[in-house]
Each structure stands twice: as C-alpha cells, then as structure tokens.
Amino acid sequence: MRFLFLTDTHIRGTAPANRLDPFPETLKLKLKEAVAVANELQVEAVLHGGDVFDVPAPSPSVVGEFLSIFNALQAPLYGIVGNHDVFAHNPQTLDRTMLGLANKLGVIRIIHPGERIYFEKKGQRVQVTGQHFHLDLDRRDPTLDYCVTKEQADVAIHLVHGMLLDRPFIEGVAHTLIDQIVQTEADLTLCGHNHLGFPDTIKDGKMFVNPGALVRLSNHPREISRTPQLVLIEVNDQKLSYRKMPLRSAPHGKDVLDRSQGEEAIYREQKMRQVVDQIRQAGQFQYANVHELIEQLASREGIEPAVRQIVLEQIAQAQERLEEEND
Ligand SMILES: [Mn+2]
C-alpha cells in the first residue's frame, strides 16, 4: 500500500515579491508532477499537510485552474486545514473559504480532528488522522493535538499543520518539540506549516517527518538551497517505510529566488517585502499581527477564552468583508 504526502502548496495567482519566475506556472508543473507520480505508483491516497491555498478566498479562476489539476488524480486527496486556508487563521471559518468549497465538492476531503480514515488492502489496515491549525496549537498541551491512539489498525499516520521541531526554537515563537509527543501511537507523524522542514527523526520507533513546503515563498538562504519534495509512504507486511522524492520540475532556488541585495541586507529587506506583498494580498499580514496582539493582550490581562474567541471571530468576519469589497 502506498500513500503520497505533500504540504504547503500555497496556491495563488501571482508571484511573491522575491520570485523571478512566473510562480503560478511553476507551481502548476509541480502539482502535475505530484499527480503523475501518484497515478503511476497507484497510491491509495494523496495526503496534504495544509496551506493548500495562500489566502482563504483566491479568485475563482485561480481556484478552478489549480483544482482541475487535482481532478486528474486517480486516488482520493485528503487534507487538513492550514492557517493560510482560513480567515484570520481561524479554522471555524472553513465553510466560507475556497478550501471549504473544495471539501464540499469532494475535490479535497478534509480530515477533521478525532476522525479516523481507514484504508484496507491485502489484509493490511492503515489509519489516517489529522489535526488542523488552530489558535491554541503549540500553545496548549501538545499531546491534545499531536498524539493519537491507533485503533484496530496495523499502521497509523497522523497529519498536523503545526510548528513541530526537532530542537528548541526562538523563545516567544510557539512551537512543539518531538520529545514532548513521543507517546503518540502514530507510526508516522507528518507535519506541514514550517516551510523549511526539520531533519527526519525517529524516536521509540516512531517517525516524525516534515519534508518542507512544496513552494519557496521567501529568499531565506535555506529556501534557496533546498529542493521541494514529496514523501512516498509504503506499507508492507504491516510495517511502514518512506522515502523523499525531490521534485524534478522544481527549478534551482538560485534561479527563481532574488538575492541580488547581498546576504547581510536580505533579512531586513525580506521582512519589508513580505509586508508589502501580503498587504497586497488582502491584508493577511495585518490580520496575523492583530491576532498576535490579541493573544498577547488576552494572556497579559487574563481575558476569558470565550471573550477572546468572540473577538477573533469578529476579526475573521471583518477580513472576509474586506476581501469581498476588494473583489
Ligand atoms: Mn505554509
């Protein structure tokens, strides 16, 4: 039995500020390659780690062009919700987004927390679960989001759109360490969200993998040097194994990412470009900042979770109205 995993495709109709190539066309080639690999290897399912779209409601022409690529898949496409897929990073807004639409139409089948999807072949049973991004992820007890139990299956795979890392990261950035979740019964935990990925890790016989995003949106030096890749998962004799498959259609980072300003200026300039680029895209960055601000205010002032929830929901609705006006 085979499965193919990919994550963070960030489908969009324009090129990010740092890209030198026609980004949407490059992305189409990559997705077509992934579909061809899945069809050729006759996988049971393709699994997506979230951030299917770069913004919650891209234009219908962009959605149509890209989703029709997935339509060529012979196997079903399952996915989880990333922070970019929904308004104000709030998964409760899914039904108002293009990912929600794709889910309703059956192009992508969203796996919800607590739901178990089973695949059976030749006496082998594989369980797949998923945890979407949400506002408390990597902030609350990580076992609630990252740990699953294996129920009546030989092999369990768990998908999470969260900041899982193999080593401690910058203080103040919410993240979860693999060491905190080794009690999971998933044989393989597949992560998206952190675009650079982390080194493959095996702890207590369990595998933790983030292959990195399928796209390179920033000109971070590590984005320039890495090749976007797929993960091919095989289940044989009730045992799981996997291998990474670098995309043949992915151009070299140095050919598509603009680093003309010199290494030392990259970081400051990159931040500025990101702000401009994202404001252009329906104010995603502004709202991410508002979200952070509310989180900080709420924890400092001891504001009740229910009140915080109402505020976040209203921001999501405001962002949605703004996008409608822009359209
Ligand atoms: Mn992403």
XYZ file of C-alpha atoms and ligand atoms in Angstrom:
328
model
C 0.000 0.000 0.000
C 1.305 3.407 -0.913
C 0.500 6.975 0.047
C 1.932 10.256 -1.195
C 2.375 13.255 1.107
C 2.889 16.879 0.126
C 2.339 20.087 2.066
C 2.110 23.871 1.946
C 1.302 24.330 -1.738
C 0.147 27.940 -1.141
C -1.833 28.122 -4.369
C -2.038 31.719 -5.612
C -2.404 33.545 -8.889
C 0.528 35.932 -8.511
C 4.265 35.613 -7.864
C 5.597 36.514 -4.396
C 7.860 39.584 -4.364
C 11.088 37.575 -4.237
C 10.339 35.233 -7.116
C 11.918 35.780 -10.520
C 9.827 33.172 -12.363
C 6.091 33.027 -13.220
C 5.359 31.368 -9.863
C 1.816 30.086 -10.601
C 3.062 28.313 -13.742
C 5.966 26.728 -11.819
C 3.533 25.573 -9.135
C 1.220 24.023 -11.733
C 4.147 21.975 -13.094
C 4.988 20.769 -9.582
C 1.392 19.764 -8.836
C 1.132 17.981 -12.186
C 4.323 16.082 -11.352
C 2.869 15.077 -7.963
C -0.357 13.903 -9.648
C 1.645 11.918 -12.236
C 3.730 10.239 -9.503
C 0.587 9.365 -7.514
C -1.130 7.900 -10.579
C 1.935 5.994 -11.766
C 2.616 4.457 -8.344
C -1.088 3.781 -7.808
C -1.205 5.225 -4.303
C -4.238 4.621 -2.090
C -4.477 8.316 -1.294
C -2.624 11.596 -1.540
C -2.272 13.385 1.808
C -1.925 17.182 2.046
C -0.456 18.821 5.169
C -2.374 22.116 4.904
C -1.961 25.597 3.450
C -3.437 24.316 0.220
C -4.185 27.952 -0.667
C -2.111 31.043 0.140
C -5.205 33.077 1.037
C -8.673 31.892 2.140
C -10.559 33.074 -0.928
C -8.454 33.345 -4.089
C -10.292 34.241 -7.295
C -12.480 31.565 -8.915
C -10.189 31.463 -11.975
C -7.171 30.570 -9.833
C -9.157 28.017 -7.831
C -10.565 26.450 -10.998
C -7.217 26.178 -12.761
C -5.479 24.554 -9.804
C -8.259 22.286 -8.570
C -8.657 20.878 -12.072
C -5.070 19.583 -11.716
C -6.134 17.613 -8.628
C -9.118 16.312 -10.579
C -6.691 14.234 -12.665
C -5.786 12.208 -9.552
C -6.956 8.610 -9.656
C -6.699 8.308 -5.854
C -8.620 10.463 -3.364
C -6.951 13.592 -1.988
C -7.189 14.053 1.784
C -6.040 17.149 3.610
C -6.011 19.203 6.773
C -6.623 22.922 7.197
C -3.614 25.250 7.395
C -3.591 28.761 8.845
C -3.433 30.309 5.352
C -6.520 28.414 4.195
C -8.887 30.202 6.572
C -9.812 33.754 7.610
C -7.713 35.207 10.454
C -6.060 31.779 10.910
C -9.364 30.562 12.354
C -10.473 27.077 11.185
C -14.086 27.856 12.184
C -14.270 29.968 9.019
C -13.585 26.945 6.755
C -17.063 26.856 5.227
C -16.595 30.386 3.880
C -13.279 29.583 2.145
C -12.272 28.016 -1.151
C -10.816 25.020 0.706
C -14.224 24.591 2.334
C -15.781 24.687 -1.136
C -13.286 22.108 -2.473
C -14.145 19.918 0.521
C -17.898 20.196 -0.115
C -17.375 19.304 -3.775
C -15.210 16.302 -2.839
C -12.075 17.507 -4.659
C -10.238 17.544 -1.327
C -11.617 15.622 1.624
C -10.786 17.428 4.852
C -9.896 15.179 7.793
C -11.304 16.648 10.992
C -9.775 16.161 14.468
C -10.945 12.908 16.066
C -11.976 11.417 12.720
C -10.289 8.170 11.648
C -9.974 7.313 7.971
C -9.142 3.675 7.206
C -7.518 2.139 4.145
C -7.528 -1.633 3.720
C -5.701 -3.825 1.251
C -4.367 -7.389 1.304
C -5.203 -7.831 4.971
C -3.445 -4.616 5.987
C -5.274 -1.772 7.675
C -3.946 1.787 7.793
C -5.431 4.527 9.981
C -5.053 8.176 8.963
C -5.921 11.082 11.268
C -5.367 14.816 11.033
C -5.109 17.913 13.163
C -5.744 21.267 11.518
C -4.085 24.512 12.573
C -5.946 26.330 15.334
C -5.293 29.287 17.592
C -4.132 27.247 20.602
C -1.939 24.818 18.667
C 1.648 24.750 20.007
C 0.418 26.822 22.976
C -1.696 24.259 24.872
C -0.813 20.686 25.974
C 0.773 19.361 22.745
C -0.427 15.788 23.301
C -4.000 17.005 22.592
C -3.057 17.877 19.023
C -0.054 15.729 18.167
C -0.774 12.421 19.926
C -3.277 9.880 18.620
C -4.190 6.320 19.514
C -4.098 3.511 16.991
C -7.488 1.797 16.858
C -7.870 -1.530 15.053
C -5.144 -0.776 12.527
C -1.685 -2.138 11.712
C -0.233 1.248 10.944
C -1.224 4.791 11.957
C -0.373 8.050 10.196
C -1.135 11.438 11.769
C -1.081 14.758 9.890
C -0.580 18.059 11.737
C -0.318 21.625 10.458
C 1.812 22.896 13.326
C 5.227 24.101 14.410
C 6.762 20.750 15.329
C 10.561 20.880 15.635
C 13.432 18.564 16.493
C 15.194 21.163 18.677
C 14.250 24.276 20.702
C 13.481 27.362 18.616
C 13.428 31.135 19.197
C 11.824 31.995 22.531
C 8.396 33.570 22.078
C 7.607 31.616 18.909
C 5.014 28.955 19.731
C 6.373 25.534 18.863
C 6.304 21.897 19.964
C 9.280 19.580 20.335
C 9.229 15.983 19.132
C 10.390 14.950 22.625
C 7.064 16.235 24.027
C 4.926 13.918 21.877
C 6.821 10.612 21.657
C 3.942 8.815 23.388
C 1.831 9.116 20.220
C 0.757 5.786 18.746
C 1.153 7.113 15.208
C 3.935 5.250 13.419
C 4.448 8.295 11.233
C 3.646 11.912 12.131
C 3.644 14.116 9.035
C 3.870 17.877 9.512
C 3.430 20.987 7.435
C 3.495 24.686 8.442
C 7.244 25.110 8.954
C 8.313 25.627 5.336
C 11.942 24.700 5.896
C 11.029 21.337 7.442
C 13.212 19.588 10.020
C 15.627 16.635 9.840
C 13.788 13.285 9.764
C 13.569 11.990 13.314
C 12.929 8.513 14.737
C 12.131 8.229 18.462
C 10.979 4.999 20.144
C 10.457 3.523 16.686
C 8.121 6.342 15.638
C 8.883 8.577 12.688
C 8.438 12.345 12.531
C 8.744 13.999 9.126
C 8.276 17.454 7.644
C 9.643 17.485 4.070
C 9.270 21.288 3.822
C 6.820 23.279 1.719
C 6.209 22.443 -1.923
C 6.843 26.131 -2.655
C 9.587 28.571 -1.723
C 7.966 31.919 -0.933
C 10.878 33.756 0.709
C 14.517 34.255 -0.272
C 15.802 32.895 3.027
C 19.212 31.284 2.291
C 17.850 27.866 3.319
C 14.958 28.266 0.884
C 17.455 28.981 -1.889
C 19.447 25.815 -1.150
C 16.626 23.297 -0.653
C 14.637 21.321 -3.246
C 10.876 20.917 -2.678
C 9.946 17.264 -2.291
C 7.214 14.689 -1.913
C 7.145 11.854 0.618
C 6.283 8.395 -0.694
C 4.981 6.140 2.087
C 4.902 2.349 1.737
C 3.141 -0.120 3.995
C 4.325 -3.708 3.513
C 3.939 -6.656 5.913
C 2.243 -4.332 8.435
C 5.362 -2.127 8.507
C 5.672 1.458 7.361
C 8.613 2.955 5.482
C 9.014 6.095 3.417
C 11.350 7.907 1.085
C 11.653 11.510 -0.048
C 11.204 12.310 -3.722
C 12.722 15.649 -4.774
C 10.568 17.276 -7.483
C 12.107 17.089 -10.922
C 10.067 20.087 -12.048
C 11.346 22.329 -9.221
C 13.806 24.921 -10.528
C 17.059 25.626 -8.654
C 16.486 28.126 -5.854
C 19.209 30.409 -7.172
C 17.357 30.653 -10.499
C 13.982 31.651 -9.081
C 14.715 33.467 -5.818
C 16.060 37.012 -5.990
C 19.001 37.535 -3.665
C 20.548 40.482 -5.504
C 20.738 42.668 -2.415
C 23.524 40.727 -0.746
C 23.366 38.373 2.196
C 23.518 40.911 5.018
C 20.621 43.008 3.709
C 18.384 40.037 2.969
C 16.686 39.767 6.333
C 15.563 43.382 6.711
C 14.530 43.683 3.090
C 12.748 40.335 3.190
C 10.584 41.413 6.119
C 9.642 44.643 4.351
C 8.843 42.837 1.110
C 6.720 40.329 2.963
C 4.664 43.122 4.497
C 4.094 44.834 1.155
C 3.406 41.563 -0.621
C 0.945 40.330 1.938
C -0.912 43.608 2.315
C -1.385 43.402 -1.436
C -2.950 40.003 -0.834
C -5.987 41.027 1.162
C -4.151 42.120 4.260
C -3.216 38.669 5.539
C -0.165 40.008 7.374
C -2.031 42.827 9.069
C -4.528 40.367 10.464
C -1.806 37.966 11.572
C -0.435 40.876 13.597
C -3.832 41.708 15.060
C -4.156 38.059 16.025
C -0.780 38.099 17.812
C -1.753 41.323 19.539
C -4.985 39.817 20.858
C -3.175 36.690 22.039
C -0.696 38.807 23.981
C -3.343 41.121 25.388
C -5.593 38.223 26.357
C -2.871 36.372 28.254
C -1.464 39.514 29.916
C -4.829 40.865 31.001
C -6.280 37.465 31.874
C -9.156 37.828 29.415
C -11.548 34.861 29.354
C -11.161 32.428 26.423
C -14.826 32.925 25.455
C -14.317 36.690 25.075
C -11.124 36.175 23.105
C -12.999 33.748 20.846
C -15.685 36.347 20.076
C -13.069 38.962 19.216
C -11.206 36.568 16.913
C -14.428 35.568 15.173
C -15.317 39.214 14.556
C -11.890 39.852 13.082
C -12.344 36.871 10.776
C -15.688 38.297 9.608
C -14.123 41.733 9.083
C -11.350 40.220 6.982
C -13.908 38.336 4.938
C -15.903 41.545 4.315
C -12.683 43.294 3.262
C -11.903 40.556 0.754
C -15.415 40.779 -0.680
C -15.027 44.534 -1.101
C -11.686 44.017 -2.825
C -13.286 41.561 -5.217
Mn 2.515 27.417 4.954
